[in-house]
Short mmCIF file of C-alpha atoms in Angstrom, two decimals:
data_model
loop_
_atom_site.label_atom_id
_atom_site.label_comp_id
_atom_site.label_asym_id
_atom_site.label_seq_id
_atom_site.Cartn_x
_atom_site.Cartn_y
_atom_site.Cartn_z
CA MET A 1 2.85 -21.13 38.39
CA ALA A 2 6.60 -20.60 38.18
CA THR A 3 8.02 -17.35 39.53
CA MET A 4 11.12 -15.34 38.73
CA ALA A 5 12.64 -16.67 41.96
CA ASP A 6 12.09 -20.25 40.73
CA VAL A 7 13.92 -19.39 37.49
CA ALA A 8 16.79 -17.84 39.46
CA ARG A 9 17.19 -20.94 41.68
CA LEU A 10 17.18 -23.36 38.73
CA ALA A 11 19.65 -21.24 36.73
CA GLY A 12 21.87 -20.64 39.78
CA VAL A 13 21.73 -16.87 39.48
CA SER A 14 20.16 -13.96 41.33
CA VAL A 15 16.64 -12.71 40.71
CA ALA A 16 18.21 -9.43 39.54
CA THR A 17 20.13 -11.31 36.82
CA VAL A 18 16.93 -12.97 35.61
CA SER A 19 15.31 -9.53 35.49
CA HIS A 20 18.18 -8.12 33.45
CA VAL A 21 17.90 -10.99 30.94
CA LEU A 22 14.14 -10.56 30.58
CA ASN A 23 14.08 -6.77 30.51
CA GLU A 24 17.38 -6.25 28.67
CA THR A 25 18.29 -3.58 31.21
CA ARG A 26 21.94 -4.62 31.59
CA PRO A 27 24.37 -6.77 29.57
CA VAL A 28 24.57 -10.40 30.75
CA ARG A 29 27.26 -12.91 29.80
CA ALA A 30 26.22 -15.31 27.06
CA GLY A 31 26.56 -18.42 29.27
CA THR A 32 24.51 -16.90 32.07
CA ARG A 33 21.89 -15.69 29.64
CA ALA A 34 21.62 -19.19 28.11
CA ALA A 35 21.17 -20.71 31.59
CA VAL A 36 18.38 -18.27 32.44
CA LEU A 37 16.57 -18.86 29.15
CA GLY A 38 16.92 -22.62 29.60
CA ALA A 39 15.38 -22.42 33.07
CA ILE A 40 12.53 -20.31 31.70
CA ASP A 41 11.77 -22.95 29.07
CA GLU A 42 12.02 -25.83 31.54
CA LEU A 43 9.70 -24.21 34.08
CA GLY A 44 7.31 -22.74 31.53
CA TYR A 45 7.74 -19.31 33.12
CA THR A 46 5.62 -16.51 31.58
CA HIS A 47 7.03 -13.03 31.89
CA ASN A 48 4.77 -10.25 33.17
CA THR A 49 4.94 -7.77 30.29
CA LEU A 50 3.07 -5.12 32.26
CA ALA A 51 5.69 -5.24 35.01
CA ARG A 52 8.42 -5.10 32.37
CA SER A 53 6.90 -1.97 30.85
CA LEU A 54 7.02 -0.27 34.26
CA VAL A 55 10.74 -1.00 34.47
CA THR A 56 11.73 -0.08 30.92
CA SER A 57 9.03 2.49 29.97
CA ARG A 58 8.50 0.32 26.89
CA THR A 59 5.55 -1.96 26.16
CA ARG A 60 7.18 -3.58 23.12
CA SER A 61 4.01 -2.90 21.17
CA ILE A 62 3.37 -0.99 17.93
CA GLY A 63 0.16 0.75 16.89
CA LEU A 64 -0.91 0.33 13.25
CA ALA A 65 -3.57 2.63 11.78
CA VAL A 66 -4.44 1.57 8.25
CA SER A 67 -7.71 2.14 6.40
CA ALA A 68 -9.51 -0.50 4.32
CA ILE A 69 -7.81 -3.47 5.95
CA SER A 70 -10.08 -5.66 3.78
CA ASN A 71 -8.28 -4.32 0.69
CA PRO A 72 -5.77 -6.99 -0.47
CA TYR A 73 -3.07 -4.33 -0.81
CA PHE A 74 -3.34 -3.22 2.80
CA THR A 75 -3.81 -6.82 3.95
CA GLU A 76 -0.39 -7.63 2.52
CA ILE A 77 1.09 -4.52 4.13
CA LEU A 78 -0.36 -5.75 7.43
CA GLN A 79 1.32 -9.11 6.90
CA GLY A 80 4.66 -7.36 6.37
CA VAL A 81 4.22 -5.22 9.49
CA GLU A 82 3.17 -8.20 11.59
CA ALA A 83 6.11 -10.32 10.44
CA GLY A 84 8.59 -7.52 11.11
CA ALA A 85 7.13 -6.76 14.52
CA LEU A 86 7.03 -10.43 15.56
CA GLU A 87 10.64 -10.97 14.52
CA ALA A 88 11.68 -8.02 16.71
CA GLY A 89 9.59 -9.25 19.64
CA TYR A 90 6.86 -6.63 19.36
CA SER A 91 3.10 -7.08 19.49
CA LEU A 92 0.73 -5.20 17.21
CA LEU A 93 -2.40 -3.17 17.96
CA ILE A 94 -4.45 -2.49 14.82
CA ALA A 95 -7.14 0.09 14.07
CA ASP A 96 -8.96 1.21 10.91
CA PRO A 97 -9.31 5.02 10.54
CA HIS A 98 -11.69 4.52 7.55
CA ASP A 99 -9.91 7.35 5.70
CA ASP A 100 -11.92 9.77 7.84
CA PRO A 101 -9.83 12.59 9.37
CA VAL A 102 -11.96 12.84 12.53
CA HIS A 103 -11.97 9.09 13.14
CA GLU A 104 -8.27 8.95 12.28
CA ARG A 105 -7.48 11.43 15.06
CA LYS A 106 -9.52 9.37 17.57
CA VAL A 107 -7.91 6.10 16.51
CA VAL A 108 -4.40 7.49 16.89
CA GLN A 109 -5.24 8.81 20.36
CA LEU A 110 -6.68 5.45 21.44
CA LEU A 111 -3.57 3.62 20.26
CA HIS A 112 -1.37 6.13 22.05
CA GLU A 113 -3.36 5.70 25.27
CA ARG A 114 -2.62 1.97 25.07
CA ARG A 115 1.01 3.04 25.57
CA VAL A 116 2.35 1.72 22.29
CA ASP A 117 6.05 2.48 21.82
CA GLY A 118 5.42 3.96 18.38
CA MET A 119 2.98 4.05 15.49
CA ILE A 120 2.77 3.19 11.83
CA VAL A 121 0.07 5.16 10.02
CA ALA A 122 -1.29 5.34 6.47
CA PRO A 123 -2.51 8.97 6.56
CA SER A 124 -5.87 10.16 5.28
CA ALA A 125 -6.24 12.92 2.69
CA GLU A 126 -6.61 15.47 5.52
CA PRO A 127 -4.18 14.33 8.23
CA ALA A 128 -3.58 17.69 9.97
CA GLU A 129 -5.41 16.80 13.22
CA MET A 130 -3.72 13.42 13.47
CA VAL A 131 -0.28 14.87 12.70
CA GLY A 132 -0.81 17.63 15.26
CA TYR A 133 -1.64 15.09 17.97
CA LEU A 134 1.47 13.01 17.23
CA THR A 135 3.68 16.10 17.11
CA ARG A 136 2.47 17.56 20.40
CA ARG A 137 3.04 14.26 22.19
CA GLU A 138 6.27 13.41 20.37
CA VAL A 139 5.05 9.96 19.42
CA PRO A 140 7.61 8.06 17.27
CA THR A 141 5.75 7.52 14.00
CA VAL A 142 6.33 6.16 10.49
CA PHE A 143 3.96 7.02 7.66
CA LEU A 144 3.44 4.40 4.98
CA ASP A 145 1.91 4.33 1.49
CA ARG A 146 0.78 7.99 1.58
CA LEU A 147 3.41 10.66 2.15
CA VAL A 148 3.00 13.74 4.35
CA ASP A 149 5.34 16.73 4.29
CA ASP A 150 5.97 16.62 8.02
CA GLY A 151 9.60 15.65 8.53
CA ARG A 152 8.90 12.07 9.64
CA ASP A 153 10.14 8.69 8.51
CA GLN A 154 8.08 7.44 5.58
CA VAL A 155 7.96 4.47 3.21
CA CYS A 156 5.97 4.00 0.01
CA ALA A 157 6.17 2.53 -3.46
CA GLU A 158 7.09 4.49 -6.54
CA SER A 159 3.93 5.82 -8.20
CA THR A 160 4.77 8.35 -10.91
CA GLY A 161 7.15 6.25 -13.00
CA PRO A 162 5.02 3.08 -13.11
CA VAL A 163 1.91 4.97 -14.29
CA ARG A 164 3.96 6.78 -16.91
CA GLU A 165 5.14 3.32 -18.02
CA LEU A 166 1.56 2.07 -18.39
CA VAL A 167 0.57 5.11 -20.46
CA GLU A 168 3.57 4.74 -22.76
CA HIS A 169 2.85 1.03 -23.17
CA LEU A 170 -0.76 1.68 -24.17
CA ALA A 171 0.29 4.50 -26.51
CA GLY A 172 2.78 2.14 -28.11
CA LEU A 173 -0.12 -0.17 -28.91
CA GLY A 174 -1.76 2.62 -30.91
CA HIS A 175 -4.03 4.19 -28.28
CA THR A 176 -4.33 7.95 -28.54
CA ARG A 177 -7.35 8.32 -26.22
CA ILE A 178 -6.17 6.95 -22.88
CA GLY A 179 -8.39 7.56 -19.87
CA MET A 180 -7.57 7.39 -16.19
CA VAL A 181 -9.69 6.75 -13.11
CA ALA A 182 -7.81 8.60 -10.36
CA GLY A 183 -7.94 8.15 -6.59
CA LEU A 184 -9.07 10.23 -3.65
CA PRO A 185 -8.03 13.90 -3.93
CA GLY A 186 -5.47 14.98 -1.35
CA LEU A 187 -3.59 11.67 -1.16
CA SER A 188 0.03 11.77 -2.30
CA THR A 189 -0.57 8.54 -4.22
CA THR A 190 -3.34 10.20 -6.23
CA THR A 191 -1.22 13.25 -7.02
CA GLU A 192 1.78 11.19 -8.09
CA ARG A 193 -0.20 8.76 -10.25
CA VAL A 194 -1.98 11.59 -12.06
CA GLN A 195 1.43 13.17 -12.58
CA GLY A 196 2.68 9.91 -14.10
CA TYR A 197 -0.37 9.79 -16.37
CA ARG A 198 0.32 13.27 -17.70
CA GLU A 199 4.04 12.59 -18.07
CA GLY A 200 3.29 9.47 -20.10
CA LEU A 201 1.04 11.42 -22.45
CA ARG A 202 3.73 14.07 -22.95
CA ALA A 203 6.40 11.46 -23.56
CA ARG A 204 4.30 10.04 -26.41
CA GLY A 205 3.31 13.43 -27.84
CA LEU A 206 -0.34 13.04 -26.83
CA PRO A 207 -2.36 16.04 -25.58
CA PHE A 208 -3.90 15.99 -22.12
CA ALA A 209 -7.70 15.88 -22.45
CA PRO A 210 -9.47 16.84 -19.19
CA GLU A 211 -12.51 14.75 -20.08
CA LEU A 212 -10.34 11.62 -19.99
CA LEU A 213 -9.36 12.07 -16.35
CA ALA A 214 -12.08 11.21 -13.81
CA GLY A 215 -11.95 10.83 -10.04
CA GLY A 216 -12.98 7.50 -8.53
CA ASN A 217 -12.27 8.40 -4.87
CA SER A 218 -10.15 5.25 -4.46
CA GLU A 219 -13.19 2.96 -4.12
CA ALA A 220 -15.26 0.71 -6.39
CA ASP A 221 -18.52 2.66 -6.52
CA GLY A 222 -16.75 5.93 -7.26
CA ALA A 223 -14.74 4.26 -10.00
CA GLN A 224 -17.89 2.82 -11.55
CA ASP A 225 -19.33 6.34 -11.82
CA ALA A 226 -16.02 7.71 -13.09
CA THR A 227 -15.80 5.06 -15.81
CA ARG A 228 -19.34 5.84 -16.92
CA GLN A 229 -18.24 9.46 -17.17
CA LEU A 230 -15.25 8.54 -19.34
CA LEU A 231 -17.37 6.37 -21.64
CA ALA A 232 -19.90 9.20 -22.08
CA ALA A 233 -17.28 11.56 -23.53
CA PRO A 234 -17.84 12.65 -27.18
CA GLU A 235 -14.66 10.74 -28.02
CA PRO A 236 -14.44 8.03 -25.34
CA PRO A 237 -11.15 6.39 -24.44
CA THR A 238 -9.97 3.22 -26.11
CA ALA A 239 -7.89 2.36 -23.03
CA ILE A 240 -8.33 3.03 -19.31
CA ILE A 241 -5.90 2.99 -16.40
CA THR A 242 -7.31 2.57 -12.89
CA ALA A 243 -5.24 3.95 -10.02
CA ASN A 244 -5.85 1.17 -7.47
CA ASN A 245 -7.27 -2.33 -7.26
CA ALA A 246 -10.63 -1.40 -5.70
CA MET A 247 -11.31 1.01 -8.55
CA THR A 248 -10.49 -1.70 -11.07
CA ILE A 249 -13.56 -3.59 -9.85
CA GLY A 250 -15.75 -0.51 -10.35
CA ALA A 251 -14.36 0.08 -13.82
CA LEU A 252 -15.06 -3.51 -14.84
CA ARG A 253 -18.66 -3.16 -13.63
CA ALA A 254 -19.15 -0.03 -15.73
CA LEU A 255 -17.64 -1.67 -18.81
CA GLY A 256 -19.94 -4.64 -18.30
CA GLU A 257 -22.96 -2.32 -18.21
CA GLN A 258 -21.96 -1.10 -21.67
CA CYS A 259 -21.38 -4.69 -22.88
CA LEU A 260 -17.77 -3.74 -23.61
CA GLN A 261 -15.30 -6.61 -23.58
CA VAL A 262 -11.70 -6.20 -22.44
CA PRO A 263 -9.46 -5.99 -24.44
CA ARG A 264 -11.54 -6.54 -27.59
CA ASP A 265 -13.50 -3.30 -27.20
CA ILE A 266 -11.37 -1.39 -24.72
CA ALA A 267 -7.98 -1.97 -23.08
CA LEU A 268 -7.58 -1.90 -19.31
CA ALA A 269 -4.53 -1.70 -17.03
CA CYS A 270 -4.41 -1.05 -13.31
CA PHE A 271 -2.16 0.11 -10.51
CA ASP A 272 -2.07 -2.57 -7.77
CA ASP A 273 -1.78 -6.22 -8.55
CA PHE A 274 -3.70 -8.69 -6.42
CA SER A 275 -3.76 -12.46 -6.10
CA TRP A 276 -6.93 -12.95 -8.15
CA ALA A 277 -6.01 -10.53 -10.96
CA ASP A 278 -4.63 -13.54 -12.78
CA LEU A 279 -8.05 -15.24 -12.61
CA PHE A 280 -9.94 -12.54 -14.53
CA THR A 281 -10.82 -13.03 -18.17
CA PRO A 282 -8.85 -11.41 -19.62
CA ARG A 283 -6.00 -11.51 -17.16
CA LEU A 284 -5.24 -8.04 -15.86
CA THR A 285 -2.09 -6.16 -16.73
CA ALA A 286 -1.10 -4.47 -13.47
CA ILE A 287 1.55 -2.64 -11.51
CA ALA A 288 2.51 -4.76 -8.50
CA GLN A 289 3.60 -2.93 -5.37
CA PRO A 290 6.01 -4.57 -2.88
CA SER A 291 3.31 -4.52 -0.19
CA LYS A 292 4.87 -6.84 2.36
CA GLU A 293 8.23 -5.13 1.95
CA ILE A 294 6.57 -1.76 2.57
CA GLY A 295 5.17 -3.08 5.85
CA ALA A 296 8.44 -4.67 6.95
CA THR A 297 10.40 -1.53 6.05
CA ALA A 298 8.00 0.61 8.10
CA VAL A 299 8.70 -1.57 11.16
CA ARG A 300 12.44 -1.33 10.60
CA LEU A 301 12.28 2.47 10.33
CA LEU A 302 10.21 2.70 13.51
CA LEU A 303 12.54 0.48 15.54
CA GLU A 304 15.55 2.46 14.34
CA ARG A 305 13.74 5.66 15.34
CA LEU A 306 13.08 4.25 18.82
CA GLU A 307 16.78 3.43 19.22
CA ALA A 308 18.01 6.77 17.82
CA PRO A 309 15.31 9.45 18.28
CA ASP A 310 17.51 12.25 16.94
CA ARG A 311 18.51 10.65 13.65
CA PRO A 312 17.49 12.56 10.47
CA PRO A 313 14.10 11.48 9.03
CA ARG A 314 14.14 9.25 5.97
CA THR A 315 11.75 8.68 3.10
CA ILE A 316 12.17 5.32 1.37
CA ARG A 317 10.57 4.59 -2.00
CA LEU A 318 10.46 1.00 -3.16
CA PRO A 319 10.31 -0.03 -6.83
CA CYS A 320 7.21 -1.57 -8.41
CA THR A 321 6.91 -4.32 -11.01
CA LEU A 322 4.87 -4.29 -14.23
CA VAL A 323 3.04 -7.62 -14.48
CA HIS A 324 2.26 -7.89 -18.16
CA ARG A 325 -0.84 -9.94 -18.93
CA SER A 326 -3.49 -9.60 -21.65
CA SER A 327 -6.05 -6.95 -20.62
CA CYS A 328 -3.94 -4.28 -22.30
CA GLY A 329 -4.46 -6.03 -25.64
CA CYS A 330 -1.13 -7.82 -25.93
CA PRO A 331 -0.85 -11.57 -26.48
CA SER A 332 -1.78 -13.55 -23.38
CA PRO A 333 1.05 -15.52 -21.74
CA ALA A 334 0.90 -19.28 -22.08
CA PRO A 335 -1.81 -21.06 -20.04
CA GLY A 336 -0.68 -21.56 -16.46
CA ALA A 337 1.86 -18.74 -16.61
CA ALA A 338 1.50 -15.95 -14.08
CA GLY A 339 2.22 -13.18 -16.55
CA THR A 340 5.45 -11.48 -17.54
CA ALA A 341 6.88 -9.33 -14.76
CA HIS A 342 9.64 -6.76 -15.06
CA PRO A 343 10.65 -3.61 -13.18
CA ALA A 344 8.20 -0.82 -13.95
CA ALA A 345 11.05 1.51 -14.85
CA ALA A 346 12.12 -0.71 -17.75
CA PRO A 347 10.94 0.22 -21.27
CA ALA A 348 7.57 -1.32 -22.00
CA ALA A 349 7.30 -3.83 -24.81
CA THR A 350 4.84 -3.04 -27.60
CA THR A 351 3.27 -5.01 -30.40
CA GLY A 352 3.23 -2.26 -33.02
CA PRO A 353 2.21 1.36 -33.42
CA ALA A 354 -1.30 0.91 -34.81
CA GLU A 355 -2.84 -2.47 -34.02
CA THR A 356 -3.14 -4.56 -30.88
CA ALA A 357 -2.64 -8.27 -30.57
CA ALA A 358 -6.39 -8.60 -30.19
CA GLY A 359 -6.54 -7.92 -33.91
CA ARG A 360 -8.28 -4.54 -34.04
CA ALA A 361 -6.87 -1.04 -33.88
CA PRO A 362 -8.20 1.30 -31.14
CA GLN A 363 -9.93 3.44 -33.76
CA GLU A 364 -11.92 0.42 -34.95
CA ARG A 365 -12.91 -0.29 -31.35
CA ASN A 366 -14.48 3.16 -31.07
CA ARG A 367 -16.42 2.67 -34.30
CA THR A 368 -17.78 -0.63 -32.99
CA ARG A 369 -18.77 1.04 -29.72
CA ASP A 370 -20.53 3.86 -31.59
CA ARG A 371 -22.54 1.32 -33.57
CA ARG A 372 -23.63 -0.32 -30.31
CA ARG A 373 -24.79 3.01 -28.90
CA ARG A 374 -26.93 3.65 -31.98
#
């Protein structure tokens, strides 16, 4: 196995110079650096990263604590984090806190004990213990997706405006009873999306009806129960918005139990697009988050924090895109098309104030549903 001394002999430099090139502990002239790197490639030399960490106090590793890694949204965030870390020469240690505050605290400690240089965390609804641990140990950290009022670097997608856009779009199609399946209480994403829901109702002159807002706890089973609750209201909704992709699955199950077809009997739109949303029948109108960009931005913020620990904290919000398909009741795009996408902040297109493209007004949908119940 080649040694650092072998590299130094082949490159015609000292062992100290090879060390400086590998550990980036001192500037080295471009020609000398190229000679060292060429010798490394020729000899197949593998650098001892543990020894390097003892010299630099850096392991060039990042800890990532994200719940529900199986969720396509977080999977894409992971891809963005991994790509950003790899490009910067960092490895990634990954853990799933399961949205449990106690487990979250343990996971963060375990990552820290692996001597990661910094962490990227999607906080739970009760992050106080985890935040306290990071603060006491001064661990460089970036929060992603869910915001915490803690004076740290953070990155997330816009939530309030896109949901308001969905509500206004559905109201423009004639819906006056618009329900929402909200996420886990305590998450900033839940708070902001409910705020967008209420803002959209106000913008269209529609009253807020408490019975049309149900909590789905950000998961499919909870959303199934929440949708059943909405459908059991004396005046059930003619349109439903789900606040994440997992809850969309639960809502569709509940609608299927009632033999309700989307969008013929009830309109549906969701926050979070996913690769197979275009394969549903009907194709799902959705808000697409820039998931990979969120992950890559989190890495960039963390690396900048490592280089400049005293810089002011930043919160970056990235814009979403409304992917307009047919589950909202509008005409379906041509076969083979992926759906019409435009920035979520842009005014939503409508097909008329009283009747959807599916051919029946929301009021008629409710009458049909009532007949089925009888």
